[in-house]
Each structure stands twice: as structure tokens, then as C-alpha cells.
């Protein structure tokens, strides 16, 4: 049974639509969609520059001092993923052979792997870049895999739900082509604080959803949101 969640606090007023020109595939093919009323799972990524793996499987440095916070809400029944991404200290132009340079890859920690979802690149002035929105599958990345098909072909969000640790979030720039920052997906509990009866506490309770990137203030370790009543 699906549980409803409130919308996460927006980290930007508009969804960024920029993409790397290297792909030759317009990101408009992956249109923004309305946020669903409920989600089947939720994930966070705390991305750092010391976890970058290149296509040969070698560890290489990312951008020193940079960090990334990726927050995902998934409705796998409808193949919708909503994202809030905040990059700090990422500089320079984005670059990737995919349609954009910001991805979820199917890749375990310490391993390379193909991108399965390509997100709008975070944009902004100064040290912070953000993007947020929702996308619906079938997903395309604009990158051709070894089988001659787009690396998003056949991908389902249920694959993330089955093995979130097997997926990573990252972004790439011209100077750090293998990645500026990277981190594995970690599931965020959907139910909040459990009651003695086995259910979630009432709608006025506060829940920690565990991602600093949702907060507007830098350095917030945990974000608290108020869970709304279930919607039909």
C-alpha cells in the first residue's frame, strides 16, 4: 500500500533546463510532469569528490571541496521520480556525452556503470546550484549503450527500490569528466516514527527525512517536515 508524503521544500523557484550540447539529444524528450499525490519510496545521496570512479573502474579525484545533495521521491507504480538536487562548490561548464551531465547511474560503490536517468543540470549564481522537478518514464539519457540502445531503455524505478545501494548520483563537468561528486542512494524511511500499534504517528508529528540538500540553509544536517493527511 502506498503512503502519502508532503512535498519537499523547493530548493529552487524553477526547474533548470540546461543540458550539455555534446549529446545532440534535446532534453525536452524527458518532460517535466506534476508531482504525484503519493510515493512508494524515498532516497537521499550525499555526494562527495572522493568517490569518483572512471569508466575503467579506477578511482580518480573529483572537484576538491565540492559536495552534492540529491533527494529523490519515487512513485514506481506510475514511473515518476521527483528530484531536489543541490550542488555546492561545483564550478565550470557541465559536460557529458549524455543529454545532461547530472545522472543516476546503475553502479555499486567503487564500480562504474551506465546512466539510467538524466536530470536537468542544477543552475545558479555563486557557490550553489540547484534543480528540482518530476519526470516520468520511460526514461532516456541520450547516451547509447553497448547494445546500441539508449542506456535508459527498459529501466524501471522498481530496480532502484529493489537495490538502492546499486545506484549512484553524480554530475560531470569539462574539468572533471569522470565526475565532480558522487554518492550512493540511501533509502529514507517513509513511515516516520512508528507507534506501538505498528502504524505511523498522527499527521501533526514531525519526521526527519535525512537530507541537508532540502534545506535552504547550508550545513543543515537533518530536515524536518510535517506529514500531511492521506489523500485519495
PDB file of N, CA, C and O in Angstrom, residues 53-132:
ATOM      1  N   UNK A  53      34.625   7.249  -9.757  1.00  0.00           N
ATOM      2  CA  UNK A  53      35.160   6.090 -10.479  1.00  0.00           C
ATOM      3  C   UNK A  53      35.021   6.360 -11.972  1.00  0.00           C
ATOM      4  O   UNK A  53      33.931   6.703 -12.447  1.00  0.00           O
ATOM      5  N   UNK A  54      36.109   6.213 -12.716  1.00  0.00           N
ATOM      6  CA  UNK A  54      36.003   6.445 -14.158  1.00  0.00           C
ATOM      7  C   UNK A  54      35.494   5.201 -14.882  1.00  0.00           C
ATOM      8  O   UNK A  54      35.231   4.165 -14.255  1.00  0.00           O
ATOM      9  N   UNK A  55      35.345   5.294 -16.185  1.00  0.00           N
ATOM     10  CA  UNK A  55      34.769   4.196 -16.954  1.00  0.00           C
ATOM     11  C   UNK A  55      35.620   2.938 -16.942  1.00  0.00           C
ATOM     12  O   UNK A  55      35.130   1.843 -17.242  1.00  0.00           O
ATOM     13  N   UNK A  56      36.888   3.071 -16.591  1.00  0.00           N
ATOM     14  CA  UNK A  56      37.780   1.907 -16.492  1.00  0.00           C
ATOM     15  C   UNK A  56      37.753   1.270 -15.103  1.00  0.00           C
ATOM     16  O   UNK A  56      38.470   0.296 -14.854  1.00  0.00           O
ATOM     17  N   UNK A  57      36.961   1.837 -14.212  1.00  0.00           N
ATOM     18  CA  UNK A  57      36.868   1.295 -12.861  1.00  0.00           C
ATOM     19  C   UNK A  57      37.931   1.799 -11.919  1.00  0.00           C
ATOM     20  O   UNK A  57      38.073   1.279 -10.809  1.00  0.00           O
ATOM     21  N   UNK A  58      38.674   2.828 -12.327  1.00  0.00           N
ATOM     22  CA  UNK A  58      39.730   3.378 -11.478  1.00  0.00           C
ATOM     23  C   UNK A  58      39.207   4.548 -10.656  1.00  0.00           C
ATOM     24  O   UNK A  58      38.353   5.323 -11.118  1.00  0.00           O
ATOM     25  N   UNK A  59      39.713   4.687  -9.448  1.00  0.00           N
ATOM     26  CA  UNK A  59      39.355   5.805  -8.594  1.00  0.00           C
ATOM     27  C   UNK A  59      40.118   7.051  -9.041  1.00  0.00           C
ATOM     28  O   UNK A  59      41.340   7.011  -9.186  1.00  0.00           O
ATOM     29  N   UNK A  60      39.412   8.135  -9.278  1.00  0.00           N
ATOM     30  CA  UNK A  60      40.031   9.389  -9.702  1.00  0.00           C
ATOM     31  C   UNK A  60      39.451  10.519  -8.854  1.00  0.00           C
ATOM     32  O   UNK A  60      38.347  10.400  -8.322  1.00  0.00           O
ATOM     33  N   UNK A  61      40.178  11.619  -8.714  1.00  0.00           N
ATOM     34  CA  UNK A  61      39.672  12.708  -7.873  1.00  0.00           C
ATOM     35  C   UNK A  61      38.543  13.479  -8.538  1.00  0.00           C
ATOM     36  O   UNK A  61      38.554  13.704  -9.754  1.00  0.00           O
ATOM     37  N   UNK A  62      37.562  13.883  -7.730  1.00  0.00           N
ATOM     38  CA  UNK A  62      36.540  14.805  -8.175  1.00  0.00           C
ATOM     39  C   UNK A  62      36.981  16.230  -7.898  1.00  0.00           C
ATOM     40  O   UNK A  62      38.166  16.501  -7.696  1.00  0.00           O
ATOM     41  N   UNK A  63      36.025  17.151  -7.862  1.00  0.00           N
ATOM     42  CA  UNK A  63      36.374  18.550  -7.649  1.00  0.00           C
ATOM     43  C   UNK A  63      36.597  18.809  -6.167  1.00  0.00           C
ATOM     44  O   UNK A  63      35.689  18.622  -5.342  1.00  0.00           O
ATOM     45  N   UNK A  64      37.781  19.248  -5.781  1.00  0.00           N
ATOM     46  CA  UNK A  64      38.078  19.464  -4.360  1.00  0.00           C
ATOM     47  C   UNK A  64      37.101  20.436  -3.714  1.00  0.00           C
ATOM     48  O   UNK A  64      36.793  21.496  -4.276  1.00  0.00           O
ATOM     49  N   UNK A  65      36.612  20.068  -2.544  1.00  0.00           N
ATOM     50  CA  UNK A  65      35.726  20.935  -1.779  1.00  0.00           C
ATOM     51  C   UNK A  65      34.277  20.929  -2.199  1.00  0.00           C
ATOM     52  O   UNK A  65      33.435  21.529  -1.526  1.00  0.00           O
ATOM     53  N   UNK A  66      33.956  20.262  -3.297  1.00  0.00           N
ATOM     54  CA  UNK A  66      32.572  20.247  -3.777  1.00  0.00           C
ATOM     55  C   UNK A  66      31.748  19.197  -3.026  1.00  0.00           C
ATOM     56  O   UNK A  66      32.282  18.191  -2.553  1.00  0.00           O
ATOM     57  N   UNK A  67      30.457  19.440  -2.932  1.00  0.00           N
ATOM     58  CA  UNK A  67      29.523  18.471  -2.358  1.00  0.00           C
ATOM     59  C   UNK A  67      28.231  18.496  -3.153  1.00  0.00           C
ATOM     60  O   UNK A  67      27.923  19.476  -3.846  1.00  0.00           O
ATOM     61  N   UNK A  68      27.473  17.426  -3.035  1.00  0.00           N
ATOM     62  CA  UNK A  68      26.187  17.350  -3.698  1.00  0.00           C
ATOM     63  C   UNK A  68      25.165  16.670  -2.809  1.00  0.00           C
ATOM     64  O   UNK A  68      25.505  15.745  -2.062  1.00  0.00           O
ATOM     65  N   UNK A  69      23.942  17.139  -2.858  1.00  0.00           N
ATOM     66  CA  UNK A  69      22.835  16.533  -2.118  1.00  0.00           C
ATOM     67  C   UNK A  69      21.707  16.263  -3.103  1.00  0.00           C
ATOM     68  O   UNK A  69      21.163  17.190  -3.702  1.00  0.00           O
ATOM     69  N   UNK A  70      21.394  14.998  -3.286  1.00  0.00           N
ATOM     70  CA  UNK A  70      20.361  14.567  -4.212  1.00  0.00           C
ATOM     71  C   UNK A  70      19.230  13.955  -3.387  1.00  0.00           C
ATOM     72  O   UNK A  70      19.471  13.034  -2.601  1.00  0.00           O
ATOM     73  N   UNK A  71      18.018  14.438  -3.571  1.00  0.00           N
ATOM     74  CA  UNK A  71      16.867  13.892  -2.859  1.00  0.00           C
ATOM     75  C   UNK A  71      15.834  13.427  -3.874  1.00  0.00           C
ATOM     76  O   UNK A  71      15.438  14.195  -4.767  1.00  0.00           O
ATOM     77  N   UNK A  72      15.433  12.181  -3.757  1.00  0.00           N
ATOM     78  CA  UNK A  72      14.528  11.572  -4.720  1.00  0.00           C
ATOM     79  C   UNK A  72      13.286  11.031  -4.030  1.00  0.00           C
ATOM     80  O   UNK A  72      13.386  10.370  -2.992  1.00  0.00           O
ATOM     81  N   UNK A  73      12.121  11.296  -4.616  1.00  0.00           N
ATOM     82  CA  UNK A  73      10.863  10.685  -4.204  1.00  0.00           C
ATOM     83  C   UNK A  73      10.337   9.915  -5.389  1.00  0.00           C
ATOM     84  O   UNK A  73      10.249  10.464  -6.493  1.00  0.00           O
ATOM     85  N   UNK A  74       9.990   8.676  -5.181  1.00  0.00           N
ATOM     86  CA  UNK A  74       9.629   7.786  -6.286  1.00  0.00           C
ATOM     87  C   UNK A  74       8.207   7.268  -6.122  1.00  0.00           C
ATOM     88  O   UNK A  74       7.811   6.845  -5.032  1.00  0.00           O
ATOM     89  N   UNK A  75       7.465   7.305  -7.212  1.00  0.00           N
ATOM     90  CA  UNK A  75       6.211   6.573  -7.334  1.00  0.00           C
ATOM     91  C   UNK A  75       6.444   5.557  -8.447  1.00  0.00           C
ATOM     92  O   UNK A  75       6.311   5.873  -9.634  1.00  0.00           O
ATOM     93  N   UNK A  76       6.832   4.354  -8.056  1.00  0.00           N
ATOM     94  CA  UNK A  76       7.208   3.348  -9.060  1.00  0.00           C
ATOM     95  C   UNK A  76       5.994   2.769  -9.771  1.00  0.00           C
ATOM     96  O   UNK A  76       6.137   2.187 -10.849  1.00  0.00           O
ATOM     97  N   UNK A  77       4.802   2.925  -9.193  1.00  0.00           N
ATOM     98  CA  UNK A  77       3.597   2.451  -9.874  1.00  0.00           C
ATOM     99  C   UNK A  77       3.361   3.245 -11.150  1.00  0.00           C
ATOM    100  O   UNK A  77       2.916   2.699 -12.165  1.00  0.00           O
ATOM    101  N   UNK A  78       3.638   4.545 -11.085  1.00  0.00           N
ATOM    102  CA  UNK A  78       3.436   5.421 -12.236  1.00  0.00           C
ATOM    103  C   UNK A  78       4.741   5.796 -12.931  1.00  0.00           C
ATOM    104  O   UNK A  78       4.732   6.618 -13.852  1.00  0.00           O
ATOM    105  N   UNK A  79       5.862   5.234 -12.469  1.00  0.00           N
ATOM    106  CA  UNK A  79       7.187   5.531 -13.039  1.00  0.00           C
ATOM    107  C   UNK A  79       7.488   7.027 -13.005  1.00  0.00           C
ATOM    108  O   UNK A  79       7.959   7.617 -13.986  1.00  0.00           O
ATOM    109  N   UNK A  80       7.249   7.641 -11.847  1.00  0.00           N
ATOM    110  CA  UNK A  80       7.540   9.062 -11.654  1.00  0.00           C
ATOM    111  C   UNK A  80       8.625   9.203 -10.598  1.00  0.00           C
ATOM    112  O   UNK A  80       8.544   8.593  -9.525  1.00  0.00           O
ATOM    113  N   UNK A  81       9.628  10.011 -10.893  1.00  0.00           N
ATOM    114  CA  UNK A  81      10.657  10.356  -9.917  1.00  0.00           C
ATOM    115  C   UNK A  81      10.698  11.870  -9.774  1.00  0.00           C
ATOM    116  O   UNK A  81      10.763  12.605 -10.761  1.00  0.00           O
ATOM    117  N   UNK A  82      10.610  12.345  -8.530  1.00  0.00           N
ATOM    118  CA  UNK A  82      10.752  13.764  -8.233  1.00  0.00           C
ATOM    119  C   UNK A  82      12.119  13.982  -7.594  1.00  0.00           C
ATOM    120  O   UNK A  82      12.575  13.154  -6.803  1.00  0.00           O
ATOM    121  N   UNK A  83      12.763  15.068  -7.943  1.00  0.00           N
ATOM    122  CA  UNK A  83      14.144  15.291  -7.534  1.00  0.00           C
ATOM    123  C   UNK A  83      14.335  16.698  -6.995  1.00  0.00           C
ATOM    124  O   UNK A  83      13.695  17.652  -7.437  1.00  0.00           O
ATOM    125  N   UNK A  84      15.173  16.823  -5.994  1.00  0.00           N
ATOM    126  CA  UNK A  84      15.681  18.096  -5.487  1.00  0.00           C
ATOM    127  C   UNK A  84      17.194  17.915  -5.372  1.00  0.00           C
ATOM    128  O   UNK A  84      17.661  17.105  -4.578  1.00  0.00           O
ATOM    129  N   UNK A  85      17.939  18.647  -6.169  1.00  0.00           N
ATOM    130  CA  UNK A  85      19.391  18.485  -6.236  1.00  0.00           C
ATOM    131  C   UNK A  85      20.058  19.808  -5.894  1.00  0.00           C
ATOM    132  O   UNK A  85      19.704  20.852  -6.439  1.00  0.00           O
ATOM    133  N   UNK A  86      21.020  19.757  -4.986  1.00  0.00           N
ATOM    134  CA  UNK A  86      21.806  20.941  -4.621  1.00  0.00           C
ATOM    135  C   UNK A  86      23.287  20.602  -4.733  1.00  0.00           C
ATOM    136  O   UNK A  86      23.754  19.640  -4.122  1.00  0.00           O
ATOM    137  N   UNK A  87      24.007  21.378  -5.511  1.00  0.00           N
ATOM    138  CA  UNK A  87      25.458  21.245  -5.636  1.00  0.00           C
ATOM    139  C   UNK A  87      26.113  22.464  -5.012  1.00  0.00           C
ATOM    140  O   UNK A  87      25.681  23.598  -5.245  1.00  0.00           O
ATOM    141  N   UNK A  88      27.155  22.233  -4.246  1.00  0.00           N
ATOM    142  CA  UNK A  88      27.910  23.321  -3.634  1.00  0.00           C
ATOM    143  C   UNK A  88      29.382  23.191  -4.031  1.00  0.00           C
ATOM    144  O   UNK A  88      29.955  22.122  -3.911  1.00  0.00           O
ATOM    145  N   UNK A  89      29.955  24.279  -4.497  1.00  0.00           N
ATOM    146  CA  UNK A  89      31.355  24.268  -4.875  1.00  0.00           C
ATOM    147  C   UNK A  89      31.649  23.628  -6.213  1.00  0.00           C
ATOM    148  O   UNK A  89      32.816  23.421  -6.553  1.00  0.00           O
ATOM    149  N   UNK A  90      30.623  23.304  -6.996  1.00  0.00           N
ATOM    150  CA  UNK A  90      30.824  22.773  -8.348  1.00  0.00           C
ATOM    151  C   UNK A  90      30.928  23.952  -9.302  1.00  0.00           C
ATOM    152  O   UNK A  90      30.016  24.785  -9.396  1.00  0.00           O
ATOM    153  N   UNK A  91      32.033  24.046 -10.008  1.00  0.00           N
ATOM    154  CA  UNK A  91      32.277  25.177 -10.893  1.00  0.00           C
ATOM    155  C   UNK A  91      32.572  24.687 -12.298  1.00  0.00           C
ATOM    156  O   UNK A  91      32.833  23.507 -12.528  1.00  0.00           O
ATOM    157  N   UNK A  92      32.547  25.614 -13.242  1.00  0.00           N
ATOM    158  CA  UNK A  92      32.858  25.270 -14.624  1.00  0.00           C
ATOM    159  C   UNK A  92      31.640  24.780 -15.381  1.00  0.00           C
ATOM    160  O   UNK A  92      30.542  24.621 -14.836  1.00  0.00           O
ATOM    161  N   UNK A  93      31.844  24.522 -16.662  1.00  0.00           N
ATOM    162  CA  UNK A  93      30.757  24.107 -17.542  1.00  0.00           C
ATOM    163  C   UNK A  93      30.480  22.616 -17.396  1.00  0.00           C
ATOM    164  O   UNK A  93      31.394  21.799 -17.275  1.00  0.00           O
ATOM    165  N   UNK A  94      29.198  22.271 -17.417  1.00  0.00           N
ATOM    166  CA  UNK A  94      28.824  20.857 -17.443  1.00  0.00           C
ATOM    167  C   UNK A  94      29.272  20.226 -18.755  1.00  0.00           C
ATOM    168  O   UNK A  94      29.279  20.873 -19.809  1.00  0.00           O
ATOM    169  N   UNK A  95      29.615  18.952 -18.675  1.00  0.00           N
ATOM    170  CA  UNK A  95      29.972  18.224 -19.901  1.00  0.00           C
ATOM    171  C   UNK A  95      29.719  16.741 -19.709  1.00  0.00           C
ATOM    172  O   UNK A  95      30.112  16.159 -18.699  1.00  0.00           O
ATOM    173  N   UNK A  96      29.051  16.147 -20.692  1.00  0.00           N
ATOM    174  CA  UNK A  96      28.770  14.715 -20.664  1.00  0.00           C
ATOM    175  C   UNK A  96      28.339  14.285 -22.055  1.00  0.00           C
ATOM    176  O   UNK A  96      27.716  15.065 -22.772  1.00  0.00           O
ATOM    177  N   UNK A  97      28.636  13.043 -22.450  1.00  0.00           N
ATOM    178  CA  UNK A  97      28.113  12.538 -23.717  1.00  0.00           C
ATOM    179  C   UNK A  97      26.623  12.244 -23.653  1.00  0.00           C
ATOM    180  O   UNK A  97      25.993  12.009 -24.685  1.00  0.00           O
ATOM    181  N   UNK A  98      26.031  12.246 -22.462  1.00  0.00           N
ATOM    182  CA  UNK A  98      24.589  12.062 -22.311  1.00  0.00           C
ATOM    183  C   UNK A  98      23.873  13.388 -22.552  1.00  0.00           C
ATOM    184  O   UNK A  98      24.500  14.427 -22.770  1.00  0.00           O
ATOM    185  N   UNK A  99      22.547  13.368 -22.472  1.00  0.00           N
ATOM    186  CA  UNK A  99      21.763  14.571 -22.761  1.00  0.00           C
ATOM    187  C   UNK A  99      22.028  15.680 -21.752  1.00  0.00           C
ATOM    188  O   UNK A  99      21.970  16.859 -22.085  1.00  0.00           O
ATOM    189  N   UNK A 100      22.270  15.312 -20.503  1.00  0.00           N
ATOM    190  CA  UNK A 100      22.693  16.271 -19.494  1.00  0.00           C
ATOM    191  C   UNK A 100      23.867  15.653 -18.748  1.00  0.00           C
ATOM    192  O   UNK A 100      24.253  14.505 -18.994  1.00  0.00           O
ATOM    193  N   UNK A 101      24.423  16.394 -17.798  1.00  0.00           N
ATOM    194  CA  UNK A 101      25.609  15.915 -17.088  1.00  0.00           C
ATOM    195  C   UNK A 101      25.296  15.474 -15.659  1.00  0.00           C
ATOM    196  O   UNK A 101      26.213  15.186 -14.894  1.00  0.00           O
ATOM    197  N   UNK A 102      24.022  15.396 -15.296  1.00  0.00           N
ATOM    198  CA  UNK A 102      23.614  15.049 -13.931  1.00  0.00           C
ATOM    199  C   UNK A 102      22.742  13.800 -13.983  1.00  0.00           C
ATOM    200  O   UNK A 102      21.700  13.809 -14.648  1.00  0.00           O
ATOM    201  N   UNK A 103      23.165  12.735 -13.279  1.00  0.00           N
ATOM    202  CA  UNK A 103      22.577  11.418 -13.532  1.00  0.00           C
ATOM    203  C   UNK A 103      22.335  10.599 -12.275  1.00  0.00           C
ATOM    204  O   UNK A 103      22.930  10.844 -11.233  1.00  0.00           O
ATOM    205  N   UNK A 104      21.505   9.575 -12.461  1.00  0.00           N
ATOM    206  CA  UNK A 104      21.540   8.378 -11.627  1.00  0.00           C
ATOM    207  C   UNK A 104      22.128   7.269 -12.489  1.00  0.00           C
ATOM    208  O   UNK A 104      21.606   6.969 -13.571  1.00  0.00           O
ATOM    209  N   UNK A 105      23.241   6.693 -12.028  1.00  0.00           N
ATOM    210  CA  UNK A 105      23.880   5.576 -12.709  1.00  0.00           C
ATOM    211  C   UNK A 105      23.520   4.270 -11.998  1.00  0.00           C
ATOM    212  O   UNK A 105      23.363   4.246 -10.773  1.00  0.00           O
ATOM    213  N   UNK A 106      23.430   3.207 -12.745  1.00  0.00           N
ATOM    214  CA  UNK A 106      23.351   1.885 -12.127  1.00  0.00           C
ATOM    215  C   UNK A 106      24.783   1.440 -11.864  1.00  0.00           C
ATOM    216  O   UNK A 106      25.471   0.921 -12.743  1.00  0.00           O
ATOM    217  N   UNK A 107      25.253   1.680 -10.648  1.00  0.00           N
ATOM    218  CA  UNK A 107      26.652   1.419 -10.311  1.00  0.00           C
ATOM    219  C   UNK A 107      26.776   1.280  -8.797  1.00  0.00           C
ATOM    220  O   UNK A 107      26.379   2.184  -8.049  1.00  0.00           O
ATOM    221  N   UNK A 108      27.328   0.162  -8.361  1.00  0.00           N
ATOM    222  CA  UNK A 108      27.588  -0.041  -6.942  1.00  0.00           C
ATOM    223  C   UNK A 108      28.766   0.825  -6.505  1.00  0.00           C
ATOM    224  O   UNK A 108      29.514   1.355  -7.340  1.00  0.00           O
ATOM    225  N   UNK A 109      28.958   0.970  -5.220  1.00  0.00           N
ATOM    226  CA  UNK A 109      30.079   1.747  -4.703  1.00  0.00           C
ATOM    227  C   UNK A 109      31.394   1.191  -5.233  1.00  0.00           C
ATOM    228  O   UNK A 109      31.630  -0.015  -5.211  1.00  0.00           O
ATOM    229  N   UNK A 110      32.249   2.077  -5.750  1.00  0.00           N
ATOM    230  CA  UNK A 110      33.540   1.663  -6.270  1.00  0.00           C
ATOM    231  C   UNK A 110      33.507   1.051  -7.649  1.00  0.00           C
ATOM    232  O   UNK A 110      34.534   0.558  -8.129  1.00  0.00           O
ATOM    233  N   UNK A 111      32.347   1.087  -8.312  1.00  0.00           N
ATOM    234  CA  UNK A 111      32.205   0.477  -9.628  1.00  0.00           C
ATOM    235  C   UNK A 111      31.664   1.488 -10.632  1.00  0.00           C
ATOM    236  O   UNK A 111      30.897   2.381 -10.271  1.00  0.00           O
ATOM    237  N   UNK A 112      32.058   1.367 -11.912  1.00  0.00           N
ATOM    238  CA  UNK A 112      31.429   2.197 -12.939  1.00  0.00           C
ATOM    239  C   UNK A 112      30.100   1.592 -13.358  1.00  0.00           C
ATOM    240  O   UNK A 112      29.810   0.435 -13.032  1.00  0.00           O
ATOM    241  N   UNK A 113      29.310   2.354 -14.065  1.00  0.00           N
ATOM    242  CA  UNK A 113      28.039   1.845 -14.553  1.00  0.00           C
ATOM    243  C   UNK A 113      27.339   2.891 -15.405  1.00  0.00           C
ATOM    244  O   UNK A 113      27.627   4.087 -15.304  1.00  0.00           O
ATOM    245  N   UNK A 114      26.402   2.478 -16.238  1.00  0.00           N
ATOM    246  CA  UNK A 114      25.753   3.392 -17.184  1.00  0.00           C
ATOM    247  C   UNK A 114      24.730   4.288 -16.501  1.00  0.00           C
ATOM    248  O   UNK A 114      24.111   3.908 -15.505  1.00  0.00           O
ATOM    249  N   UNK A 115      24.523   5.496 -17.031  1.00  0.00           N
ATOM    250  CA  UNK A 115      23.431   6.323 -16.520  1.00  0.00           C
ATOM    251  C   UNK A 115      22.083   5.717 -16.925  1.00  0.00           C
ATOM    252  O   UNK A 115      21.930   5.223 -18.030  1.00  0.00           O
ATOM    253  N   UNK A 116      21.112   5.761 -16.009  1.00  0.00           N
ATOM    254  CA  UNK A 116      19.758   5.285 -16.289  1.00  0.00           C
ATOM    255  C   UNK A 116      18.754   6.419 -16.345  1.00  0.00           C
ATOM    256  O   UNK A 116      17.716   6.305 -16.994  1.00  0.00           O
ATOM    257  N   UNK A 117      19.063   7.528 -15.624  1.00  0.00           N
ATOM    258  CA  UNK A 117      18.203   8.713 -15.654  1.00  0.00           C
ATOM    259  C   UNK A 117      19.099   9.930 -15.795  1.00  0.00           C
ATOM    260  O   UNK A 117      20.137  10.034 -15.147  1.00  0.00           O
ATOM    261  N   UNK A 118      18.686  10.856 -16.650  1.00  0.00           N
ATOM    262  CA  UNK A 118      19.439  12.085 -16.886  1.00  0.00           C
ATOM    263  C   UNK A 118      18.579  13.271 -16.444  1.00  0.00           C
ATOM    264  O   UNK A 118      17.485  13.473 -16.971  1.00  0.00           O
ATOM    265  N   UNK A 119      19.065  14.019 -15.446  1.00  0.00           N
ATOM    266  CA  UNK A 119      18.303  15.119 -14.863  1.00  0.00           C
ATOM    267  C   UNK A 119      18.765  16.466 -15.405  1.00  0.00           C
ATOM    268  O   UNK A 119      19.925  16.607 -15.818  1.00  0.00           O
ATOM    269  N   UNK A 120      17.907  17.487 -15.365  1.00  0.00           N
ATOM    270  CA  UNK A 120      18.374  18.831 -15.708  1.00  0.00           C
ATOM    271  C   UNK A 120      19.546  19.234 -14.824  1.00  0.00           C
ATOM    272  O   UNK A 120      19.539  18.982 -13.616  1.00  0.00           O
ATOM    273  N   UNK A 121      20.556  19.832 -15.420  1.00  0.00           N
ATOM    274  CA  UNK A 121      21.723  20.255 -14.649  1.00  0.00           C
ATOM    275  C   UNK A 121      21.356  21.378 -13.685  1.00  0.00           C
ATOM    276  O   UNK A 121      20.729  22.368 -14.089  1.00  0.00           O
ATOM    277  N   UNK A 122      21.727  21.271 -12.413  1.00  0.00           N
ATOM    278  CA  UNK A 122      21.474  22.370 -11.475  1.00  0.00           C
ATOM    279  C   UNK A 122      22.111  23.669 -11.957  1.00  0.00           C
ATOM    280  O   UNK A 122      23.214  23.668 -12.498  1.00  0.00           O
ATOM    281  N   UNK A 123      21.408  24.773 -11.737  1.00  0.00           N
ATOM    282  CA  UNK A 123      21.878  26.079 -12.172  1.00  0.00           C
ATOM    283  C   UNK A 123      21.842  27.042 -10.995  1.00  0.00           C
ATOM    284  O   UNK A 123      21.113  26.839 -10.021  1.00  0.00           O
ATOM    285  N   UNK A 124      22.631  28.117 -11.079  1.00  0.00           N
ATOM    286  CA  UNK A 124      22.605  29.128 -10.035  1.00  0.00           C
ATOM    287  C   UNK A 124      23.848  29.983 -10.068  1.00  0.00           C
ATOM    288  O   UNK A 124      24.855  29.640 -10.693  1.00  0.00           O
ATOM    289  N   UNK A 125      23.763  31.106  -9.383  1.00  0.00           N
ATOM    290  CA  UNK A 125      24.889  32.016  -9.280  1.00  0.00           C
ATOM    291  C   UNK A 125      25.703  31.706  -8.032  1.00  0.00           C
ATOM    292  O   UNK A 125      25.178  31.223  -7.037  1.00  0.00           O
ATOM    293  N   UNK A 126      26.961  31.968  -8.085  1.00  0.00           N
ATOM    294  CA  UNK A 126      27.802  31.778  -6.919  1.00  0.00           C
ATOM    295  C   UNK A 126      28.128  30.322  -6.667  1.00  0.00           C
ATOM    296  O   UNK A 126      28.306  29.522  -7.589  1.00  0.00           O
ATOM    297  N   UNK A 127      28.179  29.959  -5.396  1.00  0.00           N
ATOM    298  CA  UNK A 127      28.683  28.658  -4.981  1.00  0.00           C
ATOM    299  C   UNK A 127      27.636  27.556  -5.037  1.00  0.00           C
ATOM    300  O   UNK A 127      27.979  26.385  -4.977  1.00  0.00           O
ATOM    301  N   UNK A 128      26.349  27.909  -5.147  1.00  0.00           N
ATOM    302  CA  UNK A 128      25.283  26.920  -5.048  1.00  0.00           C
ATOM    303  C   UNK A 128      24.522  26.816  -6.364  1.00  0.00           C
ATOM    304  O   UNK A 128      24.138  27.824  -6.962  1.00  0.00           O
ATOM    305  N   UNK A 129      24.296  25.591  -6.800  1.00  0.00           N
ATOM    306  CA  UNK A 129      23.494  25.308  -7.987  1.00  0.00           C
ATOM    307  C   UNK A 129      22.384  24.341  -7.584  1.00  0.00           C
ATOM    308  O   UNK A 129      22.638  23.389  -6.845  1.00  0.00           O
ATOM    309  N   UNK A 130      21.160  24.560  -8.085  1.00  0.00           N
ATOM    310  CA  UNK A 130      20.030  23.724  -7.695  1.00  0.00           C
ATOM    311  C   UNK A 130      19.161  23.368  -8.897  1.00  0.00           C
ATOM    312  O   UNK A 130      19.153  24.066  -9.917  1.00  0.00           O
ATOM    313  N   UNK A 131      18.421  22.298  -8.755  1.00  0.00           N
ATOM    314  CA  UNK A 131      17.358  21.953  -9.697  1.00  0.00           C
ATOM    315  C   UNK A 131      16.329  21.104  -8.966  1.00  0.00           C
ATOM    316  O   UNK A 131      16.648  20.400  -8.010  1.00  0.00           O
ATOM    317  N   UNK A 132      15.080  21.168  -9.404  1.00  0.00           N
ATOM    318  CA  UNK A 132      14.022  20.359  -8.818  1.00  0.00           C
ATOM    319  C   UNK A 132      12.911  20.174  -9.827  1.00  0.00           C
ATOM    320  O   UNK A 132      12.733  20.984 -10.745  1.00  0.00           O
TER     321      UNK A 132
END
